[in-house]
Structure formats: structure tokens, C-alpha cells
């Protein structure tokens, strides 16, 4: 499945502007032959928005979700986007996947919150593995810091995830995660990993870009630079099956030896 990675910080604080930009990116993704567009962590509102988090948070089935569903149908492309999700009195750092038919396929709440800002602003999610079927692939959802925990990604591998979507807000000086950790995660778990970052300065943060789609051979199929970009790569189920046969990590595991890890 051809996948488009939207590396952008949008316009922090303006949901309307970001919805418009996301719709335009969906059109470009469709023109490029993509069946899936992935936007970064908290793309809908911006990341460094401080006290505006609760004000801009929306329900998973709120007005923005409806607008994005319309974009997905209009352009015939599935869309995954990061946003602050309100559920009663709680706010979660979430990513939602909407299918090309406008149906909400999956919603994931970040389980590992990074830094004081996130811990002060969000409630951690409690469900590690969230998946959906799309284009013949099993899609998994995760957000940023989550992918840095090997157990998290291995749980997805054991649950059969083929393509793991990781909207992120990766900042300086941690660019080695995009450059090194993500390709290793893809290889050791025999899956594709789409790691889609914000870029540029935002408040006190400097996002490093370097969005990538890494294959099960540990090789980046595409790699963005340090500016706003829309880049494309393919997640090939035939290559994935061959790679899993050649690298049987999951079959060769000895879980009885690892009990102390949990």
C-alpha cells in the first residue's frame, strides 16, 4: 500500500487551518497514488499549545473527525492524524485512523507520556495494541515515545501488525530515534514502521523532521529532510511475507526465558 507521510507542524493553535492543510495534503497524497496519509502527533491543534490543550480537545467523533472523514471520502484516501481527545473530564494524546469510505477505523491513546508538558496535559492510555484492517494490511497505531519501548512494538508484532503508524513530535537532540531506533524496530519485529514527525521550532521545542517509512529489512523506504514535506513509500505485503520467512524472530522466541521482564 502506497503511504504518504505528511511532515509538518501545521499552524499551532488553529484547528481550521490544519484541517484545510490536511485536506490539501490528502489531495496530493491521492494524486501520488497513496491509499493512506499519515500526519504527525497532535497535528490537528499543534503540540506546544500549553493551556489551550483542554480548550481545543475534541471527542473522537467530534466536528474535526467528521471534517476529516469528508476529506477521506472526497479524495479516496485513508487518513491517520494526531489530536487531543476529550473523553469526559479526561484529555488523551490520541491518533485516529479514518478509512477512505469515511468510517472511523481505530483510535489509540498514547500510553507512554514524555516530559512534564505531556504528563501535566494528558491522561495516559491503557490499551497498548490498537489495530485496524486496511488495504490488505493489519495497521497498528502508536505515538512517538511509545515506539522507544521495545515491549510495546513487540506486542504489536505478536498481534500481527504489518504496518505500524507512529505520528510523532520528535525533538532535538533525539534525532537518532528516527535515524536508528525506528529501522531497528522494523527489522527486529518484521513489520513496516511509518514514523511521521513535526518539523521546525514550536514554542520551546525544535522538531527535527526526518520522517521515515522503514521496512522489515531495516532499510528506510523514504526519508524526509528538515523541512515541510510530503514523502511517499510502499508497504508491500509480498515482501513482508518473504522477509518474515527469512527472519523468523517471532517463531524462534523462547518466552519462558523472558518471564522476568514482566
mmCIF file of C-alpha atoms in Angstrom:
data_model
loop_
_atom_site.group_PDB
_atom_site.id
_atom_site.type_symbol
_atom_site.label_atom_id
_atom_site.label_comp_id
_atom_site.label_asym_id
_atom_site.label_seq_id
_atom_site.Cartn_x
_atom_site.Cartn_y
_atom_site.Cartn_z
ATOM 1 C CA UNK A 1 0.000 0.000 0.000
ATOM 2 C CA UNK A 2 1.410 3.335 -1.037
ATOM 3 C CA UNK A 3 1.681 5.539 2.043
ATOM 4 C CA UNK A 4 2.135 9.308 2.214
ATOM 5 C CA UNK A 5 3.917 10.807 5.223
ATOM 6 C CA UNK A 6 2.998 14.423 5.967
ATOM 7 C CA UNK A 7 5.959 16.069 7.724
ATOM 8 C CA UNK A 8 4.575 19.352 9.000
ATOM 9 C CA UNK A 9 3.751 21.237 12.180
ATOM 10 C CA UNK A 10 0.779 22.926 10.539
ATOM 11 C CA UNK A 11 -0.377 26.092 12.279
ATOM 12 C CA UNK A 12 -0.302 25.596 16.059
ATOM 13 C CA UNK A 13 -3.500 26.762 17.710
ATOM 14 C CA UNK A 14 -5.621 26.859 14.530
ATOM 15 C CA UNK A 15 -7.710 23.750 14.017
ATOM 16 C CA UNK A 16 -9.414 25.274 10.964
ATOM 17 C CA UNK A 17 -6.099 25.982 9.225
ATOM 18 C CA UNK A 18 -4.810 22.499 9.977
ATOM 19 C CA UNK A 19 -7.973 20.847 8.685
ATOM 20 C CA UNK A 20 -7.609 22.807 5.442
ATOM 21 C CA UNK A 21 -3.935 21.847 5.107
ATOM 22 C CA UNK A 22 -4.744 18.209 5.846
ATOM 23 C CA UNK A 23 -7.414 18.200 3.137
ATOM 24 C CA UNK A 24 -4.934 19.683 0.659
ATOM 25 C CA UNK A 25 -2.361 17.060 1.644
ATOM 26 C CA UNK A 26 -4.945 14.302 1.173
ATOM 27 C CA UNK A 27 -5.496 15.558 -2.370
ATOM 28 C CA UNK A 28 -1.740 15.492 -3.033
ATOM 29 C CA UNK A 29 -1.464 12.035 -1.481
ATOM 30 C CA UNK A 30 -4.209 10.708 -3.730
ATOM 31 C CA UNK A 31 -2.593 12.286 -6.779
ATOM 32 C CA UNK A 32 0.622 10.470 -5.811
ATOM 33 C CA UNK A 33 -1.196 7.148 -5.743
ATOM 34 C CA UNK A 34 -1.303 6.762 -1.956
ATOM 35 C CA UNK A 35 -4.076 4.888 -0.199
ATOM 36 C CA UNK A 36 -3.064 6.205 3.219
ATOM 37 C CA UNK A 37 -1.962 9.606 4.541
ATOM 38 C CA UNK A 38 -0.312 9.854 7.971
ATOM 39 C CA UNK A 39 0.025 13.188 9.823
ATOM 40 C CA UNK A 40 2.153 13.883 12.924
ATOM 41 C CA UNK A 41 1.397 13.828 16.642
ATOM 42 C CA UNK A 42 -1.175 16.451 17.704
ATOM 43 C CA UNK A 43 -1.294 17.723 14.122
ATOM 44 C CA UNK A 44 -4.857 18.944 14.479
ATOM 45 C CA UNK A 45 -4.036 21.553 17.149
ATOM 46 C CA UNK A 46 -0.267 21.897 17.406
ATOM 47 C CA UNK A 47 1.989 20.433 20.071
ATOM 48 C CA UNK A 48 3.338 23.384 22.077
ATOM 49 C CA UNK A 49 -0.045 24.969 22.800
ATOM 50 C CA UNK A 50 0.160 24.921 26.596
ATOM 51 C CA UNK A 51 -3.112 25.721 28.346
ATOM 52 C CA UNK A 52 -5.010 25.559 25.049
ATOM 53 C CA UNK A 53 -4.915 21.744 25.147
ATOM 54 C CA UNK A 54 -8.189 21.331 27.075
ATOM 55 C CA UNK A 55 -9.876 24.110 25.094
ATOM 56 C CA UNK A 56 -9.034 22.567 21.719
ATOM 57 C CA UNK A 57 -9.533 18.917 22.684
ATOM 58 C CA UNK A 58 -12.385 17.144 20.885
ATOM 59 C CA UNK A 59 -14.251 13.875 21.146
ATOM 60 C CA UNK A 60 -13.135 11.083 18.822
ATOM 61 C CA UNK A 61 -16.391 11.519 16.910
ATOM 62 C CA UNK A 62 -16.352 15.315 17.055
ATOM 63 C CA UNK A 63 -16.567 18.001 14.388
ATOM 64 C CA UNK A 64 -12.961 17.607 13.225
ATOM 65 C CA UNK A 65 -13.339 13.868 12.831
ATOM 66 C CA UNK A 66 -16.393 14.497 10.647
ATOM 67 C CA UNK A 67 -14.469 17.019 8.523
ATOM 68 C CA UNK A 68 -11.552 14.624 8.080
ATOM 69 C CA UNK A 69 -13.951 11.813 7.155
ATOM 70 C CA UNK A 70 -15.310 14.065 4.402
ATOM 71 C CA UNK A 71 -11.756 14.669 3.161
ATOM 72 C CA UNK A 72 -11.041 10.937 3.174
ATOM 73 C CA UNK A 73 -14.135 10.220 1.075
ATOM 74 C CA UNK A 74 -13.548 13.179 -1.269
ATOM 75 C CA UNK A 75 -10.013 12.049 -2.082
ATOM 76 C CA UNK A 76 -10.409 8.296 -1.642
ATOM 77 C CA UNK A 77 -7.569 8.020 0.872
ATOM 78 C CA UNK A 78 -7.406 6.812 4.472
ATOM 79 C CA UNK A 79 -6.133 9.420 6.960
ATOM 80 C CA UNK A 80 -4.361 8.967 10.299
ATOM 81 C CA UNK A 81 -3.939 12.124 12.357
ATOM 82 C CA UNK A 82 -2.863 13.127 15.845
ATOM 83 C CA UNK A 83 -5.157 15.204 18.069
ATOM 84 C CA UNK A 84 -6.044 15.878 21.724
ATOM 85 C CA UNK A 85 -9.040 13.701 22.530
ATOM 86 C CA UNK A 86 -11.571 14.717 25.151
ATOM 87 C CA UNK A 87 -13.479 11.977 26.943
ATOM 88 C CA UNK A 88 -15.458 13.435 29.818
ATOM 89 C CA UNK A 89 -13.052 15.241 32.121
ATOM 90 C CA UNK A 90 -10.009 13.468 30.694
ATOM 91 C CA UNK A 91 -7.852 14.501 27.740
ATOM 92 C CA UNK A 92 -5.714 11.996 25.855
ATOM 93 C CA UNK A 93 -2.917 12.409 23.306
ATOM 94 C CA UNK A 94 -4.526 10.354 20.538
ATOM 95 C CA UNK A 95 -4.265 9.263 16.929
ATOM 96 C CA UNK A 96 -7.292 8.304 14.858
ATOM 97 C CA UNK A 97 -7.444 6.356 11.612
ATOM 98 C CA UNK A 98 -10.319 7.076 9.235
ATOM 99 C CA UNK A 99 -10.853 4.885 6.184
ATOM 100 C CA UNK A 100 -11.293 6.065 2.580
ATOM 101 C CA UNK A 101 -15.025 5.489 2.997
ATOM 102 C CA UNK A 102 -15.127 7.915 5.928
ATOM 103 C CA UNK A 103 -15.536 5.204 8.579
ATOM 104 C CA UNK A 104 -13.586 5.653 11.820
ATOM 105 C CA UNK A 105 -11.430 2.510 11.913
ATOM 106 C CA UNK A 106 -9.363 2.896 15.082
ATOM 107 C CA UNK A 107 -8.455 5.344 17.827
ATOM 108 C CA UNK A 108 -5.354 5.000 20.013
ATOM 109 C CA UNK A 109 -4.410 6.900 23.170
ATOM 110 C CA UNK A 110 -0.690 7.406 23.862
ATOM 111 C CA UNK A 111 0.374 5.070 26.645
ATOM 112 C CA UNK A 112 3.835 6.483 27.443
ATOM 113 C CA UNK A 113 3.756 10.242 28.037
ATOM 114 C CA UNK A 114 7.009 12.151 27.545
ATOM 115 C CA UNK A 115 8.140 15.042 29.725
ATOM 116 C CA UNK A 116 6.367 17.382 32.107
ATOM 117 C CA UNK A 117 4.195 19.036 29.446
ATOM 118 C CA UNK A 118 2.587 15.773 28.355
ATOM 119 C CA UNK A 119 2.220 14.377 31.871
ATOM 120 C CA UNK A 120 0.579 17.621 33.014
ATOM 121 C CA UNK A 121 -1.733 17.858 29.994
ATOM 122 C CA UNK A 122 -2.840 14.307 29.245
ATOM 123 C CA UNK A 123 -4.072 11.100 30.808
ATOM 124 C CA UNK A 124 -2.075 8.053 29.656
ATOM 125 C CA UNK A 125 -3.915 5.462 27.601
ATOM 126 C CA UNK A 126 -4.263 1.915 28.864
ATOM 127 C CA UNK A 127 -4.531 -0.122 25.659
ATOM 128 C CA UNK A 128 -1.155 -0.971 24.145
ATOM 129 C CA UNK A 129 -2.284 -2.596 20.895
ATOM 130 C CA UNK A 130 -4.899 -0.942 18.688
ATOM 131 C CA UNK A 131 -5.286 -2.233 15.127
ATOM 132 C CA UNK A 132 -7.427 -1.978 12.009
ATOM 133 C CA UNK A 133 -7.571 -3.708 8.636
ATOM 134 C CA UNK A 134 -6.836 -1.536 5.620
ATOM 135 C CA UNK A 135 -5.838 -2.386 2.072
ATOM 136 C CA UNK A 136 -4.959 -5.982 2.902
ATOM 137 C CA UNK A 137 -2.672 -4.973 5.778
ATOM 138 C CA UNK A 138 -3.130 -5.039 9.521
ATOM 139 C CA UNK A 139 -2.455 -1.470 10.640
ATOM 140 C CA UNK A 140 -1.234 -0.704 14.163
ATOM 141 C CA UNK A 141 -1.258 2.665 15.921
ATOM 142 C CA UNK A 142 1.283 4.163 18.298
ATOM 143 C CA UNK A 143 2.533 7.664 19.166
ATOM 144 C CA UNK A 144 6.127 8.960 19.387
ATOM 145 C CA UNK A 145 7.707 7.935 22.732
ATOM 146 C CA UNK A 146 5.729 4.659 22.652
ATOM 147 C CA UNK A 147 7.954 3.260 19.892
ATOM 148 C CA UNK A 148 11.050 3.671 22.072
ATOM 149 C CA UNK A 149 9.818 0.859 24.331
ATOM 150 C CA UNK A 150 10.739 -2.494 22.714
ATOM 151 C CA UNK A 151 7.968 -4.318 24.562
ATOM 152 C CA UNK A 152 5.360 -2.043 23.009
ATOM 153 C CA UNK A 153 6.390 -2.767 19.439
ATOM 154 C CA UNK A 154 6.885 -6.478 20.133
ATOM 155 C CA UNK A 155 3.304 -6.632 21.415
ATOM 156 C CA UNK A 156 2.203 -5.321 18.023
ATOM 157 C CA UNK A 157 4.360 -7.872 16.239
ATOM 158 C CA UNK A 158 2.844 -10.711 18.254
ATOM 159 C CA UNK A 159 -0.626 -9.366 17.436
ATOM 160 C CA UNK A 160 0.167 -9.470 13.706
ATOM 161 C CA UNK A 161 0.670 -5.783 12.889
ATOM 162 C CA UNK A 162 2.020 -5.367 9.342
ATOM 163 C CA UNK A 163 2.328 -1.573 9.192
ATOM 164 C CA UNK A 164 2.799 0.402 12.406
ATOM 165 C CA UNK A 165 1.848 4.080 12.175
ATOM 166 C CA UNK A 166 3.742 6.327 14.597
ATOM 167 C CA UNK A 167 2.760 10.015 14.470
ATOM 168 C CA UNK A 168 5.473 11.790 16.426
ATOM 169 C CA UNK A 169 6.798 15.063 17.800
ATOM 170 C CA UNK A 170 10.467 14.095 17.851
ATOM 171 C CA UNK A 171 12.649 16.944 19.001
ATOM 172 C CA UNK A 172 16.324 17.867 19.142
ATOM 173 C CA UNK A 173 18.619 16.220 20.320
ATOM 174 C CA UNK A 174 16.869 12.853 19.908
ATOM 175 C CA UNK A 175 17.079 12.542 16.124
ATOM 176 C CA UNK A 176 18.890 9.197 16.499
ATOM 177 C CA UNK A 177 15.451 7.684 17.192
ATOM 178 C CA UNK A 178 14.313 8.469 13.649
ATOM 179 C CA UNK A 179 17.684 7.604 12.152
ATOM 180 C CA UNK A 180 18.494 4.393 14.041
ATOM 181 C CA UNK A 181 15.875 3.158 16.510
ATOM 182 C CA UNK A 182 12.922 3.089 14.118
ATOM 183 C CA UNK A 183 14.650 0.988 11.396
ATOM 184 C CA UNK A 184 15.828 -1.444 14.088
ATOM 185 C CA UNK A 185 12.290 -1.721 15.485
ATOM 186 C CA UNK A 186 11.029 -2.539 11.985
ATOM 187 C CA UNK A 187 13.699 -5.223 11.492
ATOM 188 C CA UNK A 188 13.538 -6.920 14.888
ATOM 189 C CA UNK A 189 9.740 -7.102 14.717
ATOM 190 C CA UNK A 190 9.436 -7.812 10.984
ATOM 191 C CA UNK A 191 6.991 -5.074 10.092
ATOM 192 C CA UNK A 192 6.838 -1.731 8.321
ATOM 193 C CA UNK A 193 7.038 1.328 10.569
ATOM 194 C CA UNK A 194 5.850 4.760 9.388
ATOM 195 C CA UNK A 195 7.347 7.388 11.705
ATOM 196 C CA UNK A 196 5.874 10.809 10.870
ATOM 197 C CA UNK A 197 7.316 13.865 12.578
ATOM 198 C CA UNK A 198 6.670 17.541 13.125
ATOM 199 C CA UNK A 199 9.356 19.957 11.922
ATOM 200 C CA UNK A 200 10.797 23.339 12.887
ATOM 201 C CA UNK A 201 10.586 25.451 16.031
ATOM 202 C CA UNK A 202 7.429 25.487 18.102
ATOM 203 C CA UNK A 203 7.499 27.152 21.495
ATOM 204 C CA UNK A 204 10.438 25.759 23.439
ATOM 205 C CA UNK A 205 10.758 22.753 21.137
ATOM 206 C CA UNK A 206 12.711 22.205 17.921
ATOM 207 C CA UNK A 207 11.315 19.308 15.927
ATOM 208 C CA UNK A 208 13.834 17.511 13.735
ATOM 209 C CA UNK A 209 11.750 16.120 10.864
ATOM 210 C CA UNK A 210 13.453 13.035 9.365
ATOM 211 C CA UNK A 211 10.142 11.222 8.909
ATOM 212 C CA UNK A 212 10.640 7.728 7.537
ATOM 213 C CA UNK A 213 8.944 4.540 6.475
ATOM 214 C CA UNK A 214 11.264 1.675 7.419
ATOM 215 C CA UNK A 215 10.850 -1.832 6.037
ATOM 216 C CA UNK A 216 11.195 -5.228 7.730
ATOM 217 C CA UNK A 217 14.751 -5.402 6.353
ATOM 218 C CA UNK A 218 15.675 -2.340 8.437
ATOM 219 C CA UNK A 219 16.046 -0.147 5.357
ATOM 220 C CA UNK A 220 14.282 3.204 5.040
ATOM 221 C CA UNK A 221 11.990 3.246 2.011
ATOM 222 C CA UNK A 222 11.791 7.034 2.238
ATOM 223 C CA UNK A 223 13.388 9.669 4.437
ATOM 224 C CA UNK A 224 12.291 13.294 4.726
ATOM 225 C CA UNK A 225 14.724 16.089 5.492
ATOM 226 C CA UNK A 226 14.397 19.011 7.927
ATOM 227 C CA UNK A 227 11.650 20.959 6.154
ATOM 228 C CA UNK A 228 7.940 20.515 5.493
ATOM 229 C CA UNK A 229 7.492 17.656 3.025
ATOM 230 C CA UNK A 230 5.074 15.047 1.778
ATOM 231 C CA UNK A 231 7.016 11.872 1.049
ATOM 232 C CA UNK A 232 5.818 8.508 -0.271
ATOM 233 C CA UNK A 233 6.764 4.862 0.181
ATOM 234 C CA UNK A 234 5.190 1.441 -0.288
ATOM 235 C CA UNK A 235 4.345 -1.205 2.293
ATOM 236 C CA UNK A 236 4.473 -4.429 0.270
ATOM 237 C CA UNK A 237 2.755 -7.468 1.817
ATOM 238 C CA UNK A 238 4.572 -9.862 -0.545
ATOM 239 C CA UNK A 239 7.994 -8.553 0.512
ATOM 240 C CA UNK A 240 6.851 -8.584 4.146
ATOM 241 C CA UNK A 241 5.891 -12.266 3.963
ATOM 242 C CA UNK A 242 9.236 -13.174 2.369
ATOM 243 C CA UNK A 243 11.150 -11.169 4.968
ATOM 244 C CA UNK A 244 9.303 -12.858 7.828
ATOM 245 C CA UNK A 245 10.131 -16.271 6.375
ATOM 246 C CA UNK A 246 13.813 -15.347 6.095
ATOM 247 C CA UNK A 247 13.992 -13.711 9.546
ATOM 248 C CA UNK A 248 11.864 -15.854 11.883
ATOM 249 C CA UNK A 249 12.424 -13.871 15.078
ATOM 250 C CA UNK A 250 8.894 -14.377 16.311
ATOM 251 C CA UNK A 251 8.978 -18.140 15.693
ATOM 252 C CA UNK A 252 12.389 -18.510 17.354
ATOM 253 C CA UNK A 253 11.455 -16.701 20.559
ATOM 254 C CA UNK A 254 11.654 -18.580 23.880
ATOM 255 C CA UNK A 255 9.093 -16.755 26.030
ATOM 256 C CA UNK A 256 9.779 -18.943 29.040
ATOM 257 C CA UNK A 257 13.185 -17.310 29.380
ATOM 258 C CA UNK A 258 11.760 -13.791 29.448
ATOM 259 C CA UNK A 259 9.254 -14.086 32.290
ATOM 260 C CA UNK A 260 11.325 -11.765 34.489
ATOM 261 C CA UNK A 261 10.711 -8.913 32.030
ATOM 262 C CA UNK A 262 7.064 -8.745 33.055
#
